[in-house]
Coordinates of N, CA and C and ligand atoms in Angstrom, one line a residue:
M1 N -4.0 0.3 12.1 CA -3.7 0.0 10.6 C -2.3 0.6 10.3
E2 N -1.8 0.0 9.4 CA -0.4 0.6 8.9 C -0.9 1.5 7.5
F3 N 0.2 2.4 7.5 CA 0.0 3.2 6.2 C 1.4 3.1 5.6
F4 N 1.3 2.7 4.2 CA 2.3 2.6 3.2 C 2.0 3.8 2.5
I5 N 3.0 4.2 1.8 CA 3.2 5.4 0.8 C 3.3 4.8 -0.6
D6 N 2.4 5.2 -1.3 CA 2.3 4.7 -2.8 C 3.1 5.7 -3.6
T7 N 4.3 5.6 -3.5 CA 5.2 6.3 -4.5 C 6.4 5.8 -4.6
A8 N 7.4 6.2 -5.7 CA 8.6 5.7 -6.0 C 9.6 6.9 -5.8
D9 N 9.0 8.1 -5.3 CA 9.7 9.4 -5.5 C 10.4 9.3 -4.0
V10 N 11.7 9.3 -4.2 CA 12.7 9.2 -2.8 C 12.5 10.6 -2.0
N11 N 12.4 11.6 -2.6 CA 12.4 13.0 -1.6 C 10.9 13.0 -1.1
E12 N 10.0 12.5 -1.8 CA 8.7 12.5 -1.1 C 8.7 11.7 -0.1
I13 N 9.4 10.5 0.0 CA 9.3 9.4 1.0 C 10.2 10.2 2.3
A14 N 11.3 10.6 1.7 CA 12.2 11.2 2.9 C 11.3 12.3 3.6
E15 N 10.5 13.1 3.1 CA 10.0 14.1 3.8 C 8.7 13.4 4.5
L16 N 7.9 12.5 4.1 CA 7.0 11.8 4.9 C 7.5 10.9 6.1
V17 N 8.6 10.4 5.9 CA 9.2 9.2 7.0 C 9.3 10.1 8.1
E18 N 9.8 11.4 7.9 CA 10.1 12.4 9.2 C 8.9 12.3 10.0
T19 N 7.7 12.3 9.5 CA 6.5 12.5 10.3 C 6.1 11.5 11.4
G20 N 6.8 10.3 10.9 CA 6.5 8.9 11.9 C 5.2 8.4 11.5
L21 N 4.7 8.9 10.3 CA 3.3 8.2 10.0 C 3.4 7.1 9.1
V22 N 4.8 6.8 8.4 CA 4.9 5.9 7.2 C 5.3 4.5 7.8
D23 N 4.5 3.6 7.5 CA 5.0 2.0 8.0 C 5.6 1.5 7.0
G24 N 5.6 1.9 5.7 CA 6.0 1.1 4.4 C 5.9 1.8 3.2
V25 N 6.3 1.2 2.1 CA 6.3 1.9 0.7 C 5.7 0.9 -0.2
T26 N 4.8 1.1 -1.1 CA 4.5 0.4 -2.5 C 4.8 1.2 -3.6
T27 N 5.7 0.4 -4.6 CA 6.0 0.9 -5.8 C 5.2 0.0 -6.9
N28 N 5.3 0.5 -8.0 CA 4.9 -0.3 -9.1 C 5.6 0.1 -10.4
P29 N 5.7 -0.7 -11.6 CA 6.4 -0.3 -12.8 C 6.0 1.1 -13.1
S30 N 5.0 1.5 -13.0 CA 4.6 3.0 -13.4 C 5.1 4.1 -12.7
L31 N 4.9 4.0 -11.4 CA 5.4 4.8 -10.4 C 7.1 4.8 -10.8
M32 N 7.8 3.7 -11.0 CA 9.2 3.8 -11.0 C 9.5 4.5 -12.3
A33 N 8.6 4.2 -13.4 CA 9.0 5.0 -14.7 C 8.9 6.4 -14.5
K34 N 8.0 6.9 -13.6 CA 7.9 8.2 -13.4 C 9.1 9.0 -12.7
T35 N 9.8 8.2 -12.1 CA 11.0 8.7 -11.5 C 12.1 9.0 -12.5
G36 N 12.3 8.0 -13.6 CA 13.2 8.3 -14.5 C 14.6 7.9 -14.2
Q37 N 14.5 7.3 -12.9 CA 16.1 6.7 -12.4 C 16.1 5.2 -12.3
S38 N 17.3 4.8 -11.9 CA 17.4 3.2 -12.1 C 16.6 2.7 -11.1
Y39 N 16.1 1.6 -11.5 CA 15.0 0.7 -10.5 C 15.7 0.4 -9.2
Q40 N 16.7 -0.4 -9.5 CA 17.5 -1.0 -8.3 C 18.1 0.2 -7.4
D41 N 18.7 1.3 -8.0 CA 19.1 2.5 -7.1 C 18.0 2.9 -6.3
T42 N 16.9 3.2 -7.1 CA 15.9 3.6 -6.3 C 15.2 2.9 -5.3
L43 N 15.1 1.6 -5.6 CA 14.7 0.6 -4.3 C 15.4 0.6 -3.2
A44 N 16.9 0.7 -3.4 CA 17.9 0.7 -2.4 C 17.7 1.7 -1.4
A45 N 17.6 3.1 -2.3 CA 17.5 4.4 -1.6 C 16.3 4.5 -0.8
I46 N 15.1 3.9 -1.3 CA 13.8 3.7 -0.5 C 14.1 3.0 0.8
C47 N 14.6 1.8 0.5 CA 14.7 0.8 1.6 C 15.7 1.5 2.7
D48 N 16.7 2.3 2.2 CA 17.4 3.0 3.3 C 16.6 3.9 4.3
L49 N 15.7 4.5 3.6 CA 14.9 5.4 4.4 C 13.9 4.8 5.2
V50 N 13.4 3.7 5.1 CA 12.2 3.2 5.5 C 12.6 1.8 6.1
D51 N 12.0 1.6 7.4 CA 12.4 0.3 7.9 C 11.3 -0.7 7.6
G52 N 10.1 -0.3 7.3 CA 9.0 -1.3 7.1 C 9.2 -1.7 5.6
P53 N 8.2 -2.5 5.4 CA 8.1 -3.3 4.1 C 8.0 -2.2 2.8
V54 N 8.9 -2.7 1.8 CA 8.9 -1.9 0.5 C 8.5 -2.7 -0.6
S55 N 7.5 -2.6 -1.3 CA 7.0 -3.5 -2.2 C 7.7 -3.1 -3.7
A56 N 8.5 -4.1 -4.2 CA 8.9 -4.1 -5.6 C 8.6 -5.1 -6.6
E57 N 8.0 -4.7 -7.6 CA 7.2 -5.5 -8.6 C 8.1 -6.2 -9.7
V58 N 7.8 -7.4 -9.9 CA 8.5 -8.2 -10.9 C 7.7 -7.8 -12.2
T59 N 8.7 -7.8 -13.3 CA 8.0 -7.6 -14.7 C 7.9 -8.8 -15.6
A60 N 8.5 -9.9 -15.1 CA 8.5 -11.0 -16.0 C 6.8 -11.6 -16.0
L61 N 6.8 -12.4 -17.0 CA 5.3 -13.0 -16.9 C 5.2 -14.3 -16.7
E62 N 6.4 -15.4 -16.8 CA 6.4 -16.7 -16.6 C 7.1 -17.1 -15.1
P63 N 6.3 -18.0 -14.5 CA 6.6 -18.2 -13.2 C 8.1 -18.4 -12.8
E64 N 8.9 -19.1 -13.5 CA 10.2 -19.4 -13.3 C 11.1 -17.9 -13.5
A65 N 10.6 -17.3 -14.4 CA 11.2 -15.9 -14.7 C 10.9 -14.9 -13.4
M66 N 9.5 -14.9 -13.0 CA 9.1 -14.2 -11.9 C 10.0 -14.4 -10.6
L67 N 10.2 -15.8 -10.5 CA 11.0 -16.3 -9.2 C 12.4 -15.8 -9.3
Q68 N 13.0 -15.9 -10.4 CA 14.3 -15.3 -10.5 C 14.4 -13.7 -10.3
E69 N 13.3 -13.0 -11.0 CA 13.4 -11.5 -10.6 C 13.1 -11.1 -9.2
G70 N 12.1 -12.0 -8.5 CA 11.8 -11.9 -7.3 C 13.0 -12.3 -6.3
R71 N 13.6 -13.1 -6.7 CA 15.1 -13.3 -5.7 C 15.9 -12.4 -5.8
H72 N 16.2 -11.8 -7.2 CA 17.0 -10.6 -7.2 C 16.8 -9.6 -6.6
L73 N 15.5 -9.2 -6.6 CA 14.9 -7.9 -5.9 C 15.0 -8.3 -4.3
S74 N 14.7 -9.2 -4.0 CA 14.8 -9.5 -2.4 C 16.0 -9.4 -2.0
K75 N 17.1 -9.4 -2.8 CA 18.4 -9.3 -2.4 C 18.9 -7.9 -2.0
I76 N 18.1 -6.8 -2.6 CA 18.4 -5.6 -2.4 C 18.5 -4.8 -1.1
A77 N 17.4 -5.5 -0.1 CA 17.4 -5.2 1.1 C 16.4 -6.1 1.9
E78 N 16.7 -6.2 3.2 CA 15.9 -7.2 3.9 C 14.5 -7.0 4.0
N79 N 14.0 -5.8 3.8 CA 12.5 -5.2 3.8 C 11.8 -5.2 2.6
I80 N 12.6 -5.7 1.5 CA 11.8 -5.7 0.2 C 10.8 -6.8 0.2
V81 N 9.6 -6.6 -0.3 CA 8.4 -7.5 -0.4 C 8.3 -7.5 -2.0
V82 N 8.3 -8.7 -2.7 CA 8.2 -9.0 -4.0 C 6.7 -9.0 -4.4
K83 N 6.5 -8.0 -5.3 CA 5.1 -7.8 -5.9 C 4.9 -8.8 -7.1
V84 N 3.9 -9.5 -7.1 CA 3.7 -10.1 -8.3 C 2.0 -9.9 -8.7
P85 N 1.8 -10.0 -10.1 CA 0.5 -9.7 -10.7 C -0.5 -11.0 -10.2
L86 N -1.6 -10.5 -9.9 CA -2.7 -11.6 -9.7 C -3.2 -12.4 -10.9
T87 N -2.1 -13.2 -11.6 CA -2.4 -14.1 -12.7 C -2.2 -15.5 -12.2
W88 N -2.5 -16.4 -13.2 CA -2.3 -17.8 -12.8 C -0.7 -18.0 -12.6
N89 N 0.2 -17.4 -13.3 CA 1.5 -17.6 -13.2 C 2.0 -16.8 -11.9
G90 N 1.5 -15.7 -11.8 CA 1.9 -14.8 -10.5 C 1.5 -15.8 -9.3
L91 N 0.4 -16.5 -9.4 CA 0.1 -17.2 -8.0 C 1.0 -18.5 -8.0
R92 N 1.5 -18.9 -9.0 CA 2.5 -19.9 -9.0 C 3.9 -19.4 -8.4
A93 N 4.2 -18.2 -8.9 CA 5.4 -17.5 -8.6 C 5.4 -17.2 -7.0
C94 N 4.2 -16.8 -6.5 CA 3.9 -16.4 -5.0 C 4.3 -17.7 -4.3
K95 N 3.7 -18.8 -4.6 CA 3.8 -20.1 -3.9 C 5.5 -20.3 -3.8
M96 N 6.0 -20.3 -4.8 CA 7.6 -20.5 -5.0 C 8.3 -19.6 -4.1
L97 N 8.1 -18.3 -4.2 CA 8.8 -17.3 -3.4 C 8.5 -17.4 -1.9
R98 N 7.3 -17.7 -1.7 CA 6.8 -18.0 -0.1 C 7.7 -19.2 0.3
D99 N 7.8 -20.2 -0.6 CA 8.4 -21.4 0.1 C 10.0 -21.3 0.3
E100 N 10.5 -19.8 -0.2 CA 11.9 -19.5 0.0 C 11.9 -18.3 1.1
A101 N 10.7 -18.2 1.9 CA 10.5 -17.3 2.9 C 10.5 -15.9 2.4
I102 N 10.6 -15.6 1.1 CA 10.5 -14.4 0.7 C 9.1 -13.8 0.8
Q103 N 8.8 -12.5 1.3 CA 7.7 -11.8 1.4 C 6.9 -11.4 0.0
V104 N 5.7 -11.7 0.0 CA 4.9 -11.5 -1.5 C 3.7 -10.8 -1.4
N105 N 3.6 -9.5 -2.1 CA 2.5 -8.8 -2.1 C 1.9 -9.0 -3.5
V106 N 0.7 -9.7 -3.5 CA 0.1 -10.0 -4.6 C -0.8 -8.8 -5.2
T107 N -0.6 -8.4 -6.4 CA -1.1 -6.9 -6.8 C -2.3 -7.2 -7.9
L108 N -2.8 -6.1 -8.2 CA -3.9 -5.9 -9.3 C -4.8 -7.1 -9.1
C109 N -5.5 -7.1 -7.8 CA -6.6 -7.8 -7.4 C -8.0 -7.1 -7.6
F110 N -8.7 -7.6 -8.3 CA -10.2 -7.0 -8.6 C -11.4 -8.0 -8.1
S111 N -10.9 -9.0 -7.6 CA -12.2 -9.9 -7.2 C -12.0 -10.6 -5.9
A112 N -13.1 -10.9 -5.4 CA -13.0 -11.8 -4.2 C -12.4 -13.1 -4.5
S113 N -12.7 -13.8 -5.6 CA -12.2 -15.1 -5.8 C -10.6 -14.9 -6.1
Q114 N -10.1 -13.9 -6.8 CA -8.7 -13.8 -6.9 C -8.1 -13.7 -5.4
A115 N -8.7 -13.0 -4.6 CA -8.1 -12.8 -3.2 C -8.2 -14.0 -2.4
L116 N -9.0 -15.1 -2.6 CA -9.1 -16.2 -2.0 C -7.8 -17.1 -2.5
L117 N -7.6 -17.1 -4.0 CA -6.6 -17.7 -4.3 C -5.2 -17.4 -3.9
A118 N -5.1 -15.8 -3.8 CA -3.8 -15.2 -3.4 C -3.5 -15.9 -1.8
A119 N -4.6 -15.8 -1.1 CA -4.2 -16.3 0.4 C -3.7 -17.7 0.2
K120 N -4.5 -18.6 -0.5 CA -4.1 -19.9 -0.5 C -2.8 -20.0 -0.9
A121 N -2.2 -19.1 -2.0 CA -0.8 -19.4 -2.3 C 0.2 -18.6 -1.3
G122 N -0.3 -18.4 -0.4 CA 0.5 -18.0 0.8 C 0.8 -16.4 0.7
A123 N 0.4 -15.7 0.1 CA 0.6 -14.1 0.0 C 0.8 -13.4 1.3
T124 N 1.7 -12.8 1.4 CA 1.8 -11.9 2.7 C 0.8 -10.8 2.6
Y125 N 0.8 -10.3 1.5 CA -0.3 -9.1 1.4 C -1.2 -9.5 0.2
I126 N -2.3 -9.1 -0.1 CA -3.3 -8.9 -1.1 C -3.5 -7.4 -1.2
S127 N -3.4 -7.3 -2.4 CA -3.7 -5.6 -2.8 C -4.9 -5.5 -3.9
P128 N -6.0 -5.3 -3.1 CA -7.2 -5.0 -4.1 C -7.3 -3.4 -4.3
F129 N -7.6 -3.2 -5.7 CA -7.4 -1.8 -6.3 C -8.9 -1.3 -6.2
V130 N -9.0 -0.5 -5.1 CA -10.3 0.0 -4.8 C -10.7 1.3 -6.0
G131 N -9.7 2.2 -6.1 CA -9.9 3.4 -7.0 C -10.4 2.9 -8.7
R132 N -9.7 1.9 -9.0 CA -9.7 1.4 -10.4 C -11.2 1.0 -10.4
L133 N -11.6 0.2 -9.5 CA -13.0 -0.3 -9.5 C -14.1 0.8 -9.6
D134 N -13.7 1.7 -8.7 CA -14.8 2.9 -8.6 C -14.8 3.6 -10.1
D135 N -13.7 3.5 -10.6 CA -13.5 4.4 -11.9 C -14.3 3.7 -13.0
L136 N -14.6 2.3 -12.8 CA -15.3 1.5 -13.8 C -17.0 1.5 -13.3
G137 N -17.3 2.3 -12.3 CA -18.7 2.5 -11.8 C -19.1 1.2 -10.9
Q138 N -17.9 0.6 -10.3 CA -18.2 -0.7 -9.4 C -17.7 0.0 -8.0
N139 N -18.0 -0.8 -6.9 CA -17.6 -0.3 -5.5 C -16.6 -1.0 -5.0
G140 N -15.5 -0.1 -5.1 CA -14.3 -0.7 -4.6 C -14.2 -1.2 -3.3
M141 N -14.9 -0.4 -2.4 CA -14.9 -0.8 -1.1 C -15.8 -2.0 -0.6
E142 N -16.8 -2.4 -1.5 CA -17.7 -3.5 -1.2 C -16.6 -4.6 -1.4
L143 N -15.7 -4.7 -2.4 CA -14.5 -5.8 -2.5 C -13.9 -5.9 -1.2
I144 N -13.6 -4.8 -0.6 CA -12.7 -4.7 0.6 C -13.6 -5.7 1.9
R145 N -14.9 -5.2 1.7 CA -15.7 -5.7 2.8 C -15.9 -7.1 2.5
V146 N -16.1 -7.6 1.3 CA -16.0 -9.1 1.0 C -14.8 -10.0 1.3
I147 N -13.7 -9.4 0.8 CA -12.5 -10.0 1.2 C -12.3 -10.2 2.7
S148 N -12.7 -8.9 3.3 CA -12.3 -9.2 4.9 C -13.3 -10.2 5.7
E149 N -14.5 -10.4 4.9 CA -15.4 -11.3 5.5 C -14.8 -12.6 5.1
I150 N -14.4 -13.0 4.1 CA -13.9 -14.2 3.8 C -12.7 -14.6 4.7
Y151 N -11.6 -13.7 4.6 CA -10.5 -14.0 5.2 C -10.8 -14.1 6.8
G152 N -11.7 -13.2 7.3 CA -12.1 -13.6 8.8 C -12.6 -14.8 9.1
Q153 N -13.3 -15.6 8.1 CA -13.8 -17.0 8.3 C -12.6 -17.9 8.7
Y154 N -11.4 -17.5 8.2 CA -10.5 -18.4 8.2 C -9.1 -17.8 8.9
K155 N -9.5 -16.9 9.9 CA -8.4 -16.1 10.4 C -7.4 -17.0 11.0
H156 N -7.5 -18.2 11.5 CA -6.6 -19.0 12.1 C -5.7 -19.8 11.0
S157 N -6.1 -20.0 9.9 CA -5.3 -20.7 8.8 C -4.6 -19.6 7.8
L158 N -5.4 -18.7 7.5 CA -5.0 -17.7 6.5 C -4.3 -16.5 7.2
Q159 N -3.0 -16.2 6.7 CA -2.1 -15.2 7.3 C -2.1 -14.0 6.4
T160 N -2.8 -13.9 5.4 CA -2.7 -13.0 4.3 C -3.2 -11.4 4.8
K161 N -2.6 -10.4 4.8 CA -2.9 -9.0 5.2 C -3.8 -8.3 4.0
I162 N -4.9 -7.6 4.2 CA -5.4 -6.9 3.2 C -4.9 -5.6 3.1
L163 N -4.1 -5.4 2.0 CA -3.5 -3.9 1.8 C -4.3 -3.2 0.7
V164 N -5.2 -2.4 1.1 CA -6.1 -1.4 0.3 C -5.0 -0.6 -0.6
A165 N -5.4 -0.7 -2.1 CA -4.4 -0.1 -2.9 C -5.3 0.8 -3.7
S166 N -4.9 1.6 -4.6 CA -5.4 2.4 -5.5 C -6.5 3.4 -4.8
V167 N -5.8 3.8 -3.8 CA -6.7 4.8 -3.0 C -6.7 6.1 -3.5
R168 N -7.9 6.8 -3.5 CA -8.1 8.1 -4.3 C -8.3 9.2 -3.3
S169 N -8.7 9.1 -2.1 CA -9.3 9.9 -1.1 C -9.3 9.5 0.4
P170 N -9.2 10.5 1.2 CA -9.3 9.9 2.7 C -10.4 9.1 2.9
L171 N -11.6 9.2 2.2 CA -12.8 8.4 2.6 C -12.4 6.9 2.5
H172 N -11.7 6.6 1.3 CA -11.3 5.5 1.0 C -10.6 4.8 2.4
V173 N -9.7 5.6 2.9 CA -8.9 5.2 4.1 C -9.8 4.8 5.3
V174 N -10.6 5.8 5.6 CA -11.6 5.7 6.5 C -12.5 4.4 6.4
E175 N -13.0 4.1 5.4 CA -13.8 3.0 5.1 C -12.9 1.7 5.3
A176 N -11.7 1.7 4.8 CA -10.7 0.6 4.9 C -10.6 0.3 6.5
A177 N -10.3 1.4 7.2 CA -10.0 1.3 8.6 C -11.5 0.8 9.2
R178 N -12.6 1.2 9.0 CA -13.8 0.7 9.4 C -13.9 -0.8 9.2
L179 N -13.4 -1.4 7.9 CA -13.6 -2.6 7.6 C -12.4 -3.6 8.2
G180 N -11.5 -3.0 9.0 CA -10.4 -3.7 9.6 C -9.3 -4.2 8.5
A181 N -9.1 -3.5 7.4 CA -8.1 -3.8 6.5 C -6.8 -3.4 7.4
Q182 N -5.8 -4.3 7.2 CA -4.6 -4.2 8.1 C -3.7 -3.1 7.6
V183 N -3.6 -3.0 6.2 CA -2.9 -2.0 5.7 C -3.7 -1.1 4.7
V184 N -3.1 0.2 4.3 CA -3.8 1.0 3.3 C -2.5 1.8 2.7
T185 N -2.4 1.9 1.4 CA -1.3 2.3 0.6 C -1.9 3.5 0.0
V186 N -1.3 4.7 0.3 CA -1.8 6.2 -0.2 C -0.8 7.0 -0.8
P187 N -1.3 7.6 -2.0 CA -0.4 8.8 -2.4 C -0.2 9.9 -1.3
A188 N 1.0 10.5 -1.3 CA 1.3 11.5 -0.4 C 0.2 12.5 -0.1
K189 N -0.3 13.0 -1.3 CA -1.5 13.8 -1.5 C -2.6 13.4 -0.5
V190 N -2.9 12.2 -0.6 CA -4.2 11.8 0.1 C -3.8 11.7 1.7
L191 N -2.5 11.3 2.1 CA -2.0 11.5 3.3 C -2.1 12.8 3.9
K192 N -2.0 13.9 3.2 CA -1.9 15.2 3.6 C -3.2 15.7 3.6
Q193 N -4.2 15.3 2.8 CA -5.6 15.6 2.7 C -6.3 15.0 4.2
M194 N -5.8 13.9 4.5 CA -6.4 13.3 5.7 C -6.2 14.2 7.0
A195 N -5.5 15.2 6.8 CA -5.3 16.1 8.1 C -5.9 17.5 8.0
Q196 N -6.6 17.5 6.7 CA -7.1 18.9 6.5 C -8.7 18.8 6.7
H197 N -9.4 20.1 7.4 CA -10.4 20.2 7.5 C -10.9 21.8 7.5
P198 N -11.7 22.3 6.9 CA -11.9 23.6 6.9 C -12.4 24.2 8.2
L199 N -13.1 23.5 9.1 CA -13.3 24.1 10.4 C -12.2 24.2 11.4
T200 N -11.2 23.2 11.0 CA -10.0 23.3 11.8 C -9.2 24.6 11.3
D201 N -9.2 24.9 10.1 CA -8.6 26.3 9.6 C -9.4 27.4 10.1
K202 N -10.6 27.3 10.1 CA -11.3 28.4 10.6 C -11.2 28.6 12.0
G203 N -11.3 27.6 12.8 CA -11.2 27.6 14.3 C -9.8 28.2 14.7
L204 N -8.8 27.8 13.9 CA -7.4 28.3 14.2 C -7.3 29.9 13.9
E205 N -7.8 30.2 12.8 CA -7.8 31.8 12.6 C -8.3 32.5 13.7
A206 N -9.6 32.0 14.2 CA -10.2 32.7 15.2 C -9.4 32.8 16.4
F207 N -8.8 31.6 16.7 CA -8.1 31.5 18.1 C -7.0 32.6 18.0
L208 N -6.2 32.5 16.8 CA -5.2 33.4 16.7 C -5.2 34.9 16.7
K209 N -6.5 35.1 16.2 CA -7.1 36.6 16.2 C -7.2 37.0 17.5
D210 N -8.0 36.2 18.3 CA -8.3 36.5 19.7 C -7.0 36.6 20.6
W211 N -5.9 35.7 20.3 CA -4.7 35.5 20.9 C -4.1 37.0 20.9
A212 N -3.9 37.5 19.5 CA -3.3 38.6 19.2 C -3.9 39.7 19.9
K213 N -5.0 40.0 20.3 CA -5.7 41.0 21.2 C -5.0 41.0 22.3
T214 N -4.7 40.0 23.0 CA -4.2 39.9 24.4 C -2.6 40.6 24.5
G215 N -2.1 40.7 23.2 CA -0.8 41.3 23.3 C 0.3 40.4 23.9
Q216 N 0.0 39.2 24.2 CA 1.1 38.4 25.0 C 1.7 37.3 24.0
S217 N 2.8 36.8 24.5 CA 3.5 35.6 23.7 C 3.7 34.7 24.8
I218 N 3.8 33.3 24.2 CA 4.1 32.4 25.2 C 5.6 32.0 25.5
L219 N 6.5 32.6 24.7 CA 7.8 32.6 24.9 C 8.4 33.8 25.0
Ligands
E4P301 C1 -0.1 0.1 -5.1 O1 0.3 -1.1 -4.9 C2 -0.7 0.1 -6.6 O2 0.1 -0.3 -7.6 C3 -1.3 1.4 -6.8 O3 -2.1 1.7 -5.5 C4 -2.2 1.5 -7.8 O4 -2.8 2.8 -7.8 P1 -3.5 3.5 -8.9 O5 -4.8 2.7 -9.4 O6 -3.8 4.8 -8.6 O7 -2.5 3.5 -10.4

């Protein structure tokens, strides 16, 4: 399973890349706005830090304008993946961008029918938003299960990877892995939470207390 980081914060990305746990980055207009920095410069800086895919979202709404923006964004670096929303026009832009061999992440997916269309349009990634569905009292992970089942039926003809987005907790990540999703994009906080367990902390404390009693040191 690949781990992408869901942030546009260059410093945060730089810190996490050092761990070797980061396979890519996803950004969106809201994350970009939070940085207060130039869109293009921020994307270029992220692409310098990360070898893997970096998603950059278009903001136009018409297919031709999305295509123009997508072409422009894709020139920032080789690892840019153009993100388009899962609208009718977004699907049309996806097809046009894929015809030019530009990688596309179709975002804001909330249903299996949308995911099916994105795959037909040649999306490189489909981003179902599990957390936002949970927020509405629906089951976000159930959507991942259904998309995974559908894509699995056509695995020889559909190449689209499931990129689980809008992740709120380590449980989302574990469930996504159990369902075989190829990618999960997580905020830095969730990635760090994944390493935590109170019994690990308690066990370490006891080990160090006992070790101190020996009066020895390893080096
Ligand atoms: C990533 O591609 C999405 O834009 C992101 O995961 C959305 O997360 P949110 O629902 O926490 O805003």
